[in-house]
XYZ file of C-alpha atoms in Angstrom:
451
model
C 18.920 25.957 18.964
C 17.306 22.611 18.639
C 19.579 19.614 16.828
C 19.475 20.303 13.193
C 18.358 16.923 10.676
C 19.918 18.737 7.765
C 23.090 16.730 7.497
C 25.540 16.422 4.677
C 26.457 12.048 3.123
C 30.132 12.031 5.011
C 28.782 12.888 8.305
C 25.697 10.811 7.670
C 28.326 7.998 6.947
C 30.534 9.338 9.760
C 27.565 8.966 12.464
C 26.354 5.395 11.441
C 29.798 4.461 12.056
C 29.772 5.437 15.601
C 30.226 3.144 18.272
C 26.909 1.692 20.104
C 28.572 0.436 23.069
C 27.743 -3.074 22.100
C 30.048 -6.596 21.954
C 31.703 -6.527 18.327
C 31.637 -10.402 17.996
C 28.072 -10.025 19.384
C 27.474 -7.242 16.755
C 29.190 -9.215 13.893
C 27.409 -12.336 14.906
C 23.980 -10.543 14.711
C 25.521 -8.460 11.273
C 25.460 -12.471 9.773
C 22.535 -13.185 10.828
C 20.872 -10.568 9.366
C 22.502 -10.703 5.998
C 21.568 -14.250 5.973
C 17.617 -13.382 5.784
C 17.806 -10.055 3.690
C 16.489 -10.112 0.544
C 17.805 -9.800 -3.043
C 16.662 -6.697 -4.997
C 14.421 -8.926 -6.564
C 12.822 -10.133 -3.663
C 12.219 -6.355 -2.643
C 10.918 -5.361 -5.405
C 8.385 -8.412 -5.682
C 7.039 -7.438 -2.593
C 6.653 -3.907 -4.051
C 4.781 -4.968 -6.882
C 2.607 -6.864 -4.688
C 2.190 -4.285 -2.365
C 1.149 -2.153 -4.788
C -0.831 -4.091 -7.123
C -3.756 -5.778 -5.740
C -7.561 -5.702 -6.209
C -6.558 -1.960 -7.325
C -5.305 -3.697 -10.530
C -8.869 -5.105 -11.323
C -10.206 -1.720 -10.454
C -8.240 0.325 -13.352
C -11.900 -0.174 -15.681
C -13.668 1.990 -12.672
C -10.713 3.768 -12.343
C -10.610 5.020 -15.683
C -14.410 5.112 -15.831
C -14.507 7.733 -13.376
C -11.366 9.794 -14.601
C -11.899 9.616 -18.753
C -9.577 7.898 -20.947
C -7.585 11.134 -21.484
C -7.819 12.298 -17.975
C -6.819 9.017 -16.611
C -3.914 8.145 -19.011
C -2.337 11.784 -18.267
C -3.284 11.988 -14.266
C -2.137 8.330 -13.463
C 1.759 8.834 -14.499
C 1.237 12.422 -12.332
C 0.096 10.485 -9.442
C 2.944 7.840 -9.685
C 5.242 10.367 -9.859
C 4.052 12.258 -6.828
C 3.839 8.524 -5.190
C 7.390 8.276 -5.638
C 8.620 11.876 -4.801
C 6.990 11.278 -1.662
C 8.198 7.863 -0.578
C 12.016 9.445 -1.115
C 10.907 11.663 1.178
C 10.159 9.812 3.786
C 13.530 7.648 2.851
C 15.522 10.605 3.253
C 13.505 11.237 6.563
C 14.227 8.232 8.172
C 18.141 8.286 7.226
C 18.416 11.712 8.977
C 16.598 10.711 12.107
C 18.481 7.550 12.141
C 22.050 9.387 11.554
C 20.508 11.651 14.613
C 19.957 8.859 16.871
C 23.382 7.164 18.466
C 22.285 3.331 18.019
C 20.157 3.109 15.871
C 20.174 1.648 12.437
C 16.542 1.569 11.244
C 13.002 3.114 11.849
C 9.603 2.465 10.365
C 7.439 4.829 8.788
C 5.531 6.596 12.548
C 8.654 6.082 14.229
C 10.683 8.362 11.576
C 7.858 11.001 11.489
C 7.957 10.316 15.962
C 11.853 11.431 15.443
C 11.313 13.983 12.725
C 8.679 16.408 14.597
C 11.304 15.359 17.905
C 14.680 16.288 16.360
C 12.398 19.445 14.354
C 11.358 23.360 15.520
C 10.947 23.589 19.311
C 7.270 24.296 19.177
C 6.642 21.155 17.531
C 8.617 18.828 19.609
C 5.563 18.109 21.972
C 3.984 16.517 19.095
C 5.754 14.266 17.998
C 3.968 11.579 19.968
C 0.846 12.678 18.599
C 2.152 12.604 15.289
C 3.467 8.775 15.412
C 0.374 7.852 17.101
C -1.816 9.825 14.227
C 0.624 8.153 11.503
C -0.025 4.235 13.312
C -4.182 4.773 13.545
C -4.080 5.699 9.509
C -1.581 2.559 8.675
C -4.121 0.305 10.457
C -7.163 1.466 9.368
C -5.757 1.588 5.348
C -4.162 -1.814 6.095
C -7.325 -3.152 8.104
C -9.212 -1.912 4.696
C -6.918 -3.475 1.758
C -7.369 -6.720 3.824
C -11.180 -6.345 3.920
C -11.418 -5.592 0.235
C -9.487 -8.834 -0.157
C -11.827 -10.889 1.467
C -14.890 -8.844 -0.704
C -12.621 -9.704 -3.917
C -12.249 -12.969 -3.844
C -15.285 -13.964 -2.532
C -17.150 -11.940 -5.633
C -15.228 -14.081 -8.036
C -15.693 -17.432 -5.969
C -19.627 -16.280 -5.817
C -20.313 -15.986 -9.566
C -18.036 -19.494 -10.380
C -20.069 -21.087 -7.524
C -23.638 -19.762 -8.699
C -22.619 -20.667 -12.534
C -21.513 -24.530 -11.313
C -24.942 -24.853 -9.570
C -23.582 -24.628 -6.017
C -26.227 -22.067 -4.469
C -25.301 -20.804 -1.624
C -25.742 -17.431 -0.052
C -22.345 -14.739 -0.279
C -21.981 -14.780 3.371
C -21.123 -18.416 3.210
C -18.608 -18.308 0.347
C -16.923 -15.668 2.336
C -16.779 -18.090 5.321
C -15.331 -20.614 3.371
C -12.308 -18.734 2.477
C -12.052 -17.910 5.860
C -9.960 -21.004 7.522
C -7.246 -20.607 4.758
C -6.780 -16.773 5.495
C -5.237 -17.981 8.951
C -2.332 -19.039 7.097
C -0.628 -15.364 7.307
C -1.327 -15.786 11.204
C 1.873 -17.932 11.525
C 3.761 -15.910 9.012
C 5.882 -13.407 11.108
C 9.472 -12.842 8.987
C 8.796 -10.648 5.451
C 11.533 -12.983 4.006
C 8.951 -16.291 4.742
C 6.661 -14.418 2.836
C 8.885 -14.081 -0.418
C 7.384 -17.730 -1.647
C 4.063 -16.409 -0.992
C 4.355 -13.092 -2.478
C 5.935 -14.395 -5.991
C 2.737 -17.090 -6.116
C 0.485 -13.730 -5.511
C 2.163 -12.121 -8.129
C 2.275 -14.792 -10.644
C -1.482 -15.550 -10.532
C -2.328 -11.792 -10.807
C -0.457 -11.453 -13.836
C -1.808 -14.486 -15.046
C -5.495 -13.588 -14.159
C -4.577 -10.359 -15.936
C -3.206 -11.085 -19.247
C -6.161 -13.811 -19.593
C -8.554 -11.240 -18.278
C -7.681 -8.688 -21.026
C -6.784 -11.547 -23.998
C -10.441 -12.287 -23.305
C -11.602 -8.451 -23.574
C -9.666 -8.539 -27.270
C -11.611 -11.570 -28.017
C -15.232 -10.399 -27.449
C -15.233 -9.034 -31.238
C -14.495 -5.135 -32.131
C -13.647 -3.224 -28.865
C -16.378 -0.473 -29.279
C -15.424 3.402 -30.897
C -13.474 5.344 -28.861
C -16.063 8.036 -29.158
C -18.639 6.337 -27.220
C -16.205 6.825 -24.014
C -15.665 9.815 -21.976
C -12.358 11.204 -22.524
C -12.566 13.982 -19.439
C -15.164 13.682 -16.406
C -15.114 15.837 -13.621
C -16.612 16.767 -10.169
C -17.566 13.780 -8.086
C -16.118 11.257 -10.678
C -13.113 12.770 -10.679
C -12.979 12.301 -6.583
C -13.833 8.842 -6.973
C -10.966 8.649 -10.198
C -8.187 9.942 -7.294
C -9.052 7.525 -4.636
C -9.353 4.748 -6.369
C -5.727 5.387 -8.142
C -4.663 6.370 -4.635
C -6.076 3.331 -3.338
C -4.139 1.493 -6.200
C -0.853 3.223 -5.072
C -0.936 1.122 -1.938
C 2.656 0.335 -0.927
C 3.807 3.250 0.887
C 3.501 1.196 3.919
C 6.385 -1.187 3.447
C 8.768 1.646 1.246
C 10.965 1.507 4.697
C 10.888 -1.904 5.820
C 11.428 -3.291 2.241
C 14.718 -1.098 2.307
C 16.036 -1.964 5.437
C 15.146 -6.021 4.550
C 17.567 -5.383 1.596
C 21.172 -6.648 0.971
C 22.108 -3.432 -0.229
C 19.835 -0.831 1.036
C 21.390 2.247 -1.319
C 19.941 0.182 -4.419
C 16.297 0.734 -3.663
C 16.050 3.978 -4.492
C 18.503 5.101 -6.436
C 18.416 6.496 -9.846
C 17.446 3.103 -11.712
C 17.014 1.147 -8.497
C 13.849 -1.117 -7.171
C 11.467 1.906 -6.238
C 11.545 3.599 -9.744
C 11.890 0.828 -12.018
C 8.985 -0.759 -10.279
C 6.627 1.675 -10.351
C 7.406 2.218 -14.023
C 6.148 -1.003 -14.620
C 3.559 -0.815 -12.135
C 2.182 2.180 -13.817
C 2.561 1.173 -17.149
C 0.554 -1.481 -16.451
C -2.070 0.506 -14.798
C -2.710 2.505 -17.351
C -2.832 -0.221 -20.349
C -4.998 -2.202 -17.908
C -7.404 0.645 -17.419
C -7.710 1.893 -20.910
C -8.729 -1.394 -22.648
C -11.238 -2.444 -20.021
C -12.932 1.150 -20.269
C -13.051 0.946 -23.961
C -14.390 -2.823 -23.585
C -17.165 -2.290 -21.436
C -17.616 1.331 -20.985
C -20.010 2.609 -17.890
C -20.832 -1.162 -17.558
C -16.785 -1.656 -16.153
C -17.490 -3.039 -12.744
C -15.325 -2.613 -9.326
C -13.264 -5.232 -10.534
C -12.961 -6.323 -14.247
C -13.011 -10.070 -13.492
C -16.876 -9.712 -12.496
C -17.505 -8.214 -16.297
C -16.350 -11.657 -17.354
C -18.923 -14.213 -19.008
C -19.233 -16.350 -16.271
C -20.504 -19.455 -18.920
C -17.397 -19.417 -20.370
C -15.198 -21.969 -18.872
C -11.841 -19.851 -19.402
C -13.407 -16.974 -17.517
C -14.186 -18.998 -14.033
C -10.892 -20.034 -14.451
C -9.610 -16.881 -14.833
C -11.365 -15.604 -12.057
C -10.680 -18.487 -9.814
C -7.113 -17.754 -10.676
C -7.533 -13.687 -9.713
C -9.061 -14.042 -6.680
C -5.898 -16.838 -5.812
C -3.467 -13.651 -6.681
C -5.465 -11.597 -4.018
C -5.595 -14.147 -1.312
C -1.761 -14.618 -1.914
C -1.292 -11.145 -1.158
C -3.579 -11.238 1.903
C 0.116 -11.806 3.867
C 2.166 -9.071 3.196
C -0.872 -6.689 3.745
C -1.392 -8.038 7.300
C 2.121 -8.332 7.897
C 2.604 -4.105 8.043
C -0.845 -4.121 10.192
C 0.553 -6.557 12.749
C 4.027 -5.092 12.369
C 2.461 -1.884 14.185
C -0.373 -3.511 16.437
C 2.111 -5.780 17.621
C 4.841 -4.222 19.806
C 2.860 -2.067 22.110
C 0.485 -5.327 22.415
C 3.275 -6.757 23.985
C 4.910 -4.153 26.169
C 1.967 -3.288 27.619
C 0.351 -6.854 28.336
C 2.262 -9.191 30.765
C 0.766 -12.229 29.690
C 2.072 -10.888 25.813
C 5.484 -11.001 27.244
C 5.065 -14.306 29.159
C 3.665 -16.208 25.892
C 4.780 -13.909 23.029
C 4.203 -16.582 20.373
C 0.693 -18.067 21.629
C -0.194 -13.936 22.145
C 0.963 -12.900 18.829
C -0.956 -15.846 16.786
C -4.301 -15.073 19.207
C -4.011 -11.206 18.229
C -3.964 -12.136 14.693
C -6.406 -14.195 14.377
C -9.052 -11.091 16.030
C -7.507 -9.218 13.470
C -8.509 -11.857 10.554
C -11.766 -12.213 11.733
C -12.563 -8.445 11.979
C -11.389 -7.708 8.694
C -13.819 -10.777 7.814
C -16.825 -9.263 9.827
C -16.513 -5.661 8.108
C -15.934 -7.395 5.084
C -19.778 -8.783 5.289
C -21.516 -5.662 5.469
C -19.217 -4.069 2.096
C -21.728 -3.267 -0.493
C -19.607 -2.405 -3.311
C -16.214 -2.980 -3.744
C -15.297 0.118 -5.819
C -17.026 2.437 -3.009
C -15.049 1.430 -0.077
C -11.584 0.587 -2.467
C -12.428 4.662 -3.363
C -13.118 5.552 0.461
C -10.389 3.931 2.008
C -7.858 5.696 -1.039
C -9.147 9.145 -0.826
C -9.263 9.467 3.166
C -6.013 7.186 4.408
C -3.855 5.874 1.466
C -3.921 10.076 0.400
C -3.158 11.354 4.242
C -0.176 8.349 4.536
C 1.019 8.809 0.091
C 1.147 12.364 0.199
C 0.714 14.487 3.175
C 2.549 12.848 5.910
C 5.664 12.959 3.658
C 5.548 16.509 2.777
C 4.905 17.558 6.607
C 7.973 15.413 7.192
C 10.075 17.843 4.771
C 8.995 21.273 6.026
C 9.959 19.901 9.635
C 13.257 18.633 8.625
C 14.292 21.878 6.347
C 12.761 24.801 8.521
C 15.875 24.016 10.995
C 18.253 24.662 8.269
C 19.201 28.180 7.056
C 17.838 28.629 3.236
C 16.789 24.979 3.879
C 13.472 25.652 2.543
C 13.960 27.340 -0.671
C 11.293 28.960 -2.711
C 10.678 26.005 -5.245
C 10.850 22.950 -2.806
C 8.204 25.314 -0.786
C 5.734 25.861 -3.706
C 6.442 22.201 -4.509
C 5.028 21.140 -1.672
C 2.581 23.112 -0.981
C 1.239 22.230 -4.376
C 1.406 18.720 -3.733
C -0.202 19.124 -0.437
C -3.211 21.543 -1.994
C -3.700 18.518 -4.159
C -3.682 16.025 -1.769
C -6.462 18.064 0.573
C -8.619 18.450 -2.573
C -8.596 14.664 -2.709
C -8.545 13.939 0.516
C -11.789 16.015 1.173
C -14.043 15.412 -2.573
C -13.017 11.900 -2.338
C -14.402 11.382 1.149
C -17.271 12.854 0.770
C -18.328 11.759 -2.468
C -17.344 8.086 -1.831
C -19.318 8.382 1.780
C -22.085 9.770 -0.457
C -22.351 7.203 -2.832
C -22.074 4.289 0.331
C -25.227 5.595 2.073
C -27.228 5.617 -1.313
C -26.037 2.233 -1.946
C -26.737 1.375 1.779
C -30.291 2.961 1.071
């Protein structure tokens, strides 16, 4: 029999406590240090809220556009909920293959499914490799896509305040210009240096929001609610789940966010940083998404900021202000893309290991300037925020964590019992369904705008 992951909290405890063979005063000396740049539950779950909340926030209007304002206000708190059923269990996971492992006291999101499918059923131990590698191509390619969607965000917003001022110049060039200051994240390499940053992001979001939405009040009589949709379906409804996917974007940094913390056992416990976040993250979500719909109906664009009267002087502030919020969160975005690009850069590469520093800052600045080059041929925002929700955000939110539980409970006797199988094989159906609809219909609607 293969080494069970089903463990019980004392010998989870028990095993962490083990002996690693290495220099206490060395250990306790590296302990300090590393309590000395954790962060405060705050901290964490500032960077959860901006990992979460992005351009996806200006997106609710499409969002709800595409899913009704019934359907929407009902399926979003169903989605968040899933989100967050998920993302404990790829917590619980990683604390079994960690307790599994003598030595070691944290691993990331591919290595704990790497360890999972390893420490799992013996048929499935030769992919475990696979698996990791599978789980690292669809965190760079979602990551590699928030950060192009950035660069398409703000430079939308910086267009229309440009074009209104009577600075004409093409797109392309705006984009260029906001260029040189995205190679500030380039020397950012510690999450904690990125705090100052990420509170700045979040501040000017919620600032571009609440003036955003005081100015949809404003406009006069929001319109009857009869003249919206309340359900859609077919392809609306695909585009409706990967655009909230897309919205849900933080599943990336649910481990390292954790581990950065003080007191790990806080982040997800019953009232901790994961769940009171995304309370408020959804809540917001929704109230977002319902007021823009009703403001401007089928007119709602990718991002709400562009439905804005660009004359008005309060509205190029407030998108000037918006598109600030997104570049702030450019960072931490980059930051989980580098985190896995990064380390097998450098074992593999002698000059990487010669000059890790000079390597490292080279290696992101390719990465900035691809994200910049694929951001020039987006068409529409809403298309690729829908694409890049439906094929990877789904795949890494929802069915990489569910695998992740059948593999660790099918070694256990009655590990697997009938209602947390039919759980999850509901969640999975659902996540297929979007995974597939969304894809296609977003890839659809690319080529005709392409066309």
């Amino acid at each position: 029999m293969g080494r069970t992951l089903e463990i019980t909290k004392p010998e989870l405890q028990q095993q962490q406590q083990q002996p690693t063979g290495k220099n206490p005063e060395k250990v306790d000396v590296e302990s300090t240090v590393k309590r000395r740049h954790a962060t405060s539950n705050l901290e964490a779950a500032t960077h959860l809220f901006k990992g979460s909340v992005g351009a996806g926030l200006f997106a609710m209007g499409d969002c709800f556009k595409n899913g009704g304002l019934i359907g929407s206000t009902l399926m979003l708190p169903v989605i968040a909920i899933m989100c967050v059923h998920c993302e404990r269990l790829l917590i619980r996971g990683s604390l079994l293959a960690v307790a599994q492992t003598p030595g070691a006291t944290f691993y990331d999101y591919p290595e704990t499914v790497e360890k999972c499918f390893e420490y799992g059923p013996r048929p499935l131990r030769c992919m475990s490799r696979a698996m990791k590698l599978i789980v690292e191509m669809f965190l760079c390619v979602t990551q590699f896509g928030f950060c192009a969607i950035y660069f398409v965000f703000i430079t939308e917003n910086l267009y229309q305040v440009m074009q209104q001022n009577g600075i004409d110049i093409s797109m392309s060039l705006v984009m260029l210009i906001t260029l040189l200051p995205a190679m500030i994240p380039s020397l950012m390499t510690n999450l904690k240096y990125i705090s100052p940053v990420s509170l700045l992001a979040n501040c000017a979001l919620l600032f571009g929001l609440i003036a955003t939405l005081s100015i949809a009040f404003s406009e006069g009589p929001m319109p009857s609610i009869k003249e919206r949709n309340y359900f859609t379906g077919g392809s609306q409804l695909a585009l409706f789940f990967g655009t909230a996917l897309f919205s849900y974007e933080g599943i990336a940094l649910i481990l390292p966010l954790r581990n950065s913390m003080r007191e790990p056992e806080k982040f997800s416990s019953r009232f901790g940083v994961l769940n009171v976040t995304m309370l408020f993250i959804t809540s917001i979500f929704i109230f977002t998404g319902f007021v823009s719909y009703m403001r401007w109906g089928e007119d709602v664009a990718g991002s709400i900021t562009l439905n804005l009267d660009v004359e008005d002087v309060m509205s190029q502030v407030v998108k000037m202000v918006a598109a600030l919020g997104v570049f702030f969160g450019y960072p931490i975005q980059f930051f989980v893309m580098m985190k896995i690009l990064w380390p097998p850069v450098k074992r593999n590469n002698s000059c990487a290991q010669k000059y890790p520093i000079t390597m490292q800052v080279a290696l992101r600045f390719i990465m900035i300037m691809m994200t910049f080059c694929v951001a020039l041929v987006v068409p529409q925002l809403n298309l690729f925020i829908s694409l890049i929700g439906a094929l990877c955000s789904t795949s890494l939110a929802f069915v990489i964590p569910i695998i992740i539980d059948f593999v660790t409970r099918t070694q256990v006797p009655k590990g697997l019992g009938t209602w947390i199988y039919l759980k999850n094989i509901v969640i999975l159906t659902i996540a297929i369904l979007g995974i597939v609809t969304g894809t296609y219909q977003s890839v659809v609607e690319i080529i005709r705008e392409f066309k």
